[in-house]
Amino acid sequence: MLTRRDAALRLDIPLEMATRHGIPSRLTEDELAAIESDPPQWLVQSRANRTGAKKVWAHLDCVVCGFAEDARPKKWWPDWTYLMCDYHSPFQAPEPTAGFARTEVEGVGSRFIALVDERS
Ligand SMILES: [Zn+2]
């Protein structure tokens, strides 16, 4: 059984859009496959409108423990080198390349710190 959120991820559409267009809160793989193989008009339209636009979902991975989640990208997110969960210690992440300085940006996704390495 898949949730509506799973379906939104797989269809690469925002959760609100899935809700608005009546994707049920639970559906089977077969039901999702049917939507993918014969997409309704609104889905075709949404995909056409988004050609070349940035992704609806971003995949976030912790470089230390491998925790992963999918989240809606935010405009303020920096261009990070690594992500790690906010409770890891800075030394647990890989060292920045020589000549690069690291800044940390908190609050990415539900629990990530973005490590941004820039040439100093
Ligand atoms: Zn982690």
PDB file of C-alpha atoms and ligand atoms in Angstrom:
ATOM      1  CA  MET A   1       0.000   0.000   0.000  1.00  0.00           C
ATOM      2  CA  LEU A   2       1.249   3.488  -0.865  1.00  0.00           C
ATOM      3  CA  THR A   3       0.331   6.762   0.764  1.00  0.00           C
ATOM      4  CA  ARG A   4      -0.732   9.848  -1.135  1.00  0.00           C
ATOM      5  CA  ARG A   5       2.685  11.322  -0.314  1.00  0.00           C
ATOM      6  CA  ASP A   6       4.417   8.293  -1.882  1.00  0.00           C
ATOM      7  CA  ALA A   7       2.250   8.754  -4.950  1.00  0.00           C
ATOM      8  CA  ALA A   8       3.091  12.472  -5.149  1.00  0.00           C
ATOM      9  CA  LEU A   9       6.810  11.645  -4.913  1.00  0.00           C
ATOM     10  CA  ARG A  10       6.582   9.032  -7.633  1.00  0.00           C
ATOM     11  CA  LEU A  11       4.513  11.260  -9.894  1.00  0.00           C
ATOM     12  CA  ASP A  12       6.844  14.176  -9.098  1.00  0.00           C
ATOM     13  CA  ILE A  13       4.010  16.508  -8.164  1.00  0.00           C
ATOM     14  CA  PRO A  14       3.359  18.557  -5.021  1.00  0.00           C
ATOM     15  CA  LEU A  15       1.307  16.850  -2.342  1.00  0.00           C
ATOM     16  CA  GLU A  16      -1.332  19.600  -2.543  1.00  0.00           C
ATOM     17  CA  MET A  17      -1.833  18.854  -6.217  1.00  0.00           C
ATOM     18  CA  ALA A  18      -2.327  15.149  -5.514  1.00  0.00           C
ATOM     19  CA  THR A  19      -4.928  16.012  -2.879  1.00  0.00           C
ATOM     20  CA  ARG A  20      -6.705  18.545  -5.065  1.00  0.00           C
ATOM     21  CA  HIS A  21      -7.048  16.094  -7.925  1.00  0.00           C
ATOM     22  CA  GLY A  22      -8.398  13.293  -5.829  1.00  0.00           C
ATOM     23  CA  ILE A  23      -5.426  10.961  -5.460  1.00  0.00           C
ATOM     24  CA  PRO A  24      -6.689   8.793  -2.575  1.00  0.00           C
ATOM     25  CA  SER A  25      -4.880   8.816   0.766  1.00  0.00           C
ATOM     26  CA  ARG A  26      -3.998   5.140   0.226  1.00  0.00           C
ATOM     27  CA  LEU A  27      -3.531   3.409  -3.072  1.00  0.00           C
ATOM     28  CA  THR A  28      -1.946   0.269  -4.424  1.00  0.00           C
ATOM     29  CA  GLU A  29       1.053  -0.074  -6.727  1.00  0.00           C
ATOM     30  CA  ASP A  30      -1.375  -1.138  -9.462  1.00  0.00           C
ATOM     31  CA  GLU A  31      -3.481   1.980  -9.040  1.00  0.00           C
ATOM     32  CA  LEU A  32      -0.394   4.180  -9.202  1.00  0.00           C
ATOM     33  CA  ALA A  33       0.890   2.278 -12.236  1.00  0.00           C
ATOM     34  CA  ALA A  34      -2.478   2.883 -13.922  1.00  0.00           C
ATOM     35  CA  ILE A  35      -2.170   6.647 -13.293  1.00  0.00           C
ATOM     36  CA  GLU A  36       1.392   6.628 -14.633  1.00  0.00           C
ATOM     37  CA  SER A  37       0.558   4.647 -17.765  1.00  0.00           C
ATOM     38  CA  ASP A  38      -2.568   6.682 -18.556  1.00  0.00           C
ATOM     39  CA  PRO A  39      -2.037  10.070 -16.879  1.00  0.00           C
ATOM     40  CA  PRO A  40      -5.126  12.245 -16.406  1.00  0.00           C
ATOM     41  CA  GLN A  41      -5.257  15.580 -18.209  1.00  0.00           C
ATOM     42  CA  TRP A  42      -4.223  17.652 -15.166  1.00  0.00           C
ATOM     43  CA  LEU A  43      -1.104  15.545 -14.715  1.00  0.00           C
ATOM     44  CA  VAL A  44      -0.134  15.829 -18.366  1.00  0.00           C
ATOM     45  CA  GLN A  45      -0.692  19.599 -18.122  1.00  0.00           C
ATOM     46  CA  SER A  46       1.337  19.918 -14.927  1.00  0.00           C
ATOM     47  CA  ARG A  47       4.250  18.034 -16.458  1.00  0.00           C
ATOM     48  CA  ALA A  48       4.111  20.100 -19.645  1.00  0.00           C
ATOM     49  CA  ASN A  49       4.164  23.319 -17.616  1.00  0.00           C
ATOM     50  CA  ARG A  50       7.174  22.228 -15.678  1.00  0.00           C
ATOM     51  CA  THR A  51       9.572  21.337 -18.481  1.00  0.00           C
ATOM     52  CA  GLY A  52      13.003  22.507 -17.454  1.00  0.00           C
ATOM     53  CA  ALA A  53      11.768  23.853 -14.138  1.00  0.00           C
ATOM     54  CA  LYS A  54      13.420  22.782 -10.970  1.00  0.00           C
ATOM     55  CA  LYS A  55      12.474  19.549  -9.304  1.00  0.00           C
ATOM     56  CA  VAL A  56       9.424  19.351  -7.114  1.00  0.00           C
ATOM     57  CA  TRP A  57      11.130  17.061  -4.616  1.00  0.00           C
ATOM     58  CA  ALA A  58      14.723  17.094  -3.404  1.00  0.00           C
ATOM     59  CA  HIS A  59      16.395  13.974  -2.066  1.00  0.00           C
ATOM     60  CA  LEU A  60      18.328  14.738   1.119  1.00  0.00           C
ATOM     61  CA  ASP A  61      20.994  12.352   2.447  1.00  0.00           C
ATOM     62  CA  CYS A  62      23.031  12.504   5.640  1.00  0.00           C
ATOM     63  CA  VAL A  63      26.721  12.048   4.809  1.00  0.00           C
ATOM     64  CA  VAL A  64      27.393  10.606   8.292  1.00  0.00           C
ATOM     65  CA  CYS A  65      24.629   8.055   8.973  1.00  0.00           C
ATOM     66  CA  GLY A  66      22.848   7.789   5.630  1.00  0.00           C
ATOM     67  CA  PHE A  67      19.492   9.003   6.920  1.00  0.00           C
ATOM     68  CA  ALA A  68      17.505  10.155   3.898  1.00  0.00           C
ATOM     69  CA  GLU A  69      14.302  12.005   3.237  1.00  0.00           C
ATOM     70  CA  ASP A  70      12.531  13.679   0.375  1.00  0.00           C
ATOM     71  CA  ALA A  71      11.473  17.269   0.903  1.00  0.00           C
ATOM     72  CA  ARG A  72      10.128  20.177  -1.053  1.00  0.00           C
ATOM     73  CA  PRO A  73      13.110  22.379  -2.014  1.00  0.00           C
ATOM     74  CA  LYS A  74      13.181  25.846  -0.452  1.00  0.00           C
ATOM     75  CA  LYS A  75      14.376  28.962  -2.227  1.00  0.00           C
ATOM     76  CA  TRP A  76      16.777  29.855   0.564  1.00  0.00           C
ATOM     77  CA  TRP A  77      18.597  26.532   0.548  1.00  0.00           C
ATOM     78  CA  PRO A  78      22.296  27.005  -0.135  1.00  0.00           C
ATOM     79  CA  ASP A  79      24.275  25.005  -2.641  1.00  0.00           C
ATOM     80  CA  TRP A  80      25.722  22.555  -0.136  1.00  0.00           C
ATOM     81  CA  THR A  81      28.656  20.187  -0.310  1.00  0.00           C
ATOM     82  CA  TYR A  82      27.254  17.791   2.298  1.00  0.00           C
ATOM     83  CA  LEU A  83      24.218  17.406   4.469  1.00  0.00           C
ATOM     84  CA  MET A  84      24.221  15.886   7.909  1.00  0.00           C
ATOM     85  CA  CYS A  85      21.684  15.410  10.691  1.00  0.00           C
ATOM     86  CA  ASP A  86      21.738  18.306  13.134  1.00  0.00           C
ATOM     87  CA  TYR A  87      22.835  16.131  16.074  1.00  0.00           C
ATOM     88  CA  HIS A  88      26.088  14.896  14.538  1.00  0.00           C
ATOM     89  CA  SER A  89      29.339  16.633  15.493  1.00  0.00           C
ATOM     90  CA  PRO A  90      31.028  18.694  12.787  1.00  0.00           C
ATOM     91  CA  PHE A  91      34.125  16.461  12.861  1.00  0.00           C
ATOM     92  CA  GLN A  92      32.045  13.447  11.783  1.00  0.00           C
ATOM     93  CA  ALA A  93      31.568  14.927   8.319  1.00  0.00           C
ATOM     94  CA  PRO A  94      34.336  14.645   5.704  1.00  0.00           C
ATOM     95  CA  GLU A  95      36.919  17.436   5.916  1.00  0.00           C
ATOM     96  CA  PRO A  96      36.545  20.292   3.462  1.00  0.00           C
ATOM     97  CA  THR A  97      38.984  20.215   0.553  1.00  0.00           C
ATOM     98  CA  ALA A  98      42.191  22.135   1.318  1.00  0.00           C
ATOM     99  CA  GLY A  99      41.702  25.812   0.624  1.00  0.00           C
ATOM    100  CA  PHE A 100      37.953  25.670   1.223  1.00  0.00           C
ATOM    101  CA  ALA A 101      36.163  27.192   4.199  1.00  0.00           C
ATOM    102  CA  ARG A 102      33.021  25.609   5.563  1.00  0.00           C
ATOM    103  CA  THR A 103      29.883  27.337   6.720  1.00  0.00           C
ATOM    104  CA  GLU A 104      26.918  25.561   8.262  1.00  0.00           C
ATOM    105  CA  VAL A 105      23.320  26.368   7.464  1.00  0.00           C
ATOM    106  CA  GLU A 106      20.699  24.879   9.757  1.00  0.00           C
ATOM    107  CA  GLY A 107      17.139  23.906   9.094  1.00  0.00           C
ATOM    108  CA  VAL A 108      17.278  22.094   5.765  1.00  0.00           C
ATOM    109  CA  GLY A 109      14.491  19.500   5.611  1.00  0.00           C
ATOM    110  CA  SER A 110      13.320  18.130   8.940  1.00  0.00           C
ATOM    111  CA  ARG A 111      16.713  17.714  10.587  1.00  0.00           C
ATOM    112  CA  PHE A 112      19.643  18.569   8.352  1.00  0.00           C
ATOM    113  CA  ILE A 113      22.520  20.981   8.531  1.00  0.00           C
ATOM    114  CA  ALA A 114      23.920  21.986   5.155  1.00  0.00           C
ATOM    115  CA  LEU A 115      27.718  22.116   5.006  1.00  0.00           C
ATOM    116  CA  VAL A 116      28.719  24.650   2.412  1.00  0.00           C
ATOM    117  CA  ASP A 117      32.376  24.589   1.358  1.00  0.00           C
ATOM    118  CA  GLU A 118      33.621  27.615  -0.509  1.00  0.00           C
ATOM    119  CA  ARG A 119      37.066  28.573  -1.697  1.00  0.00           C
ATOM    120  CA  SER A 120      38.406  30.981   0.883  1.00  0.00           C
TER     121      SER A 120
HETATM  122 ZN    ZN B   1      22.853  11.499  10.159  1.00  0.00          ZN
END
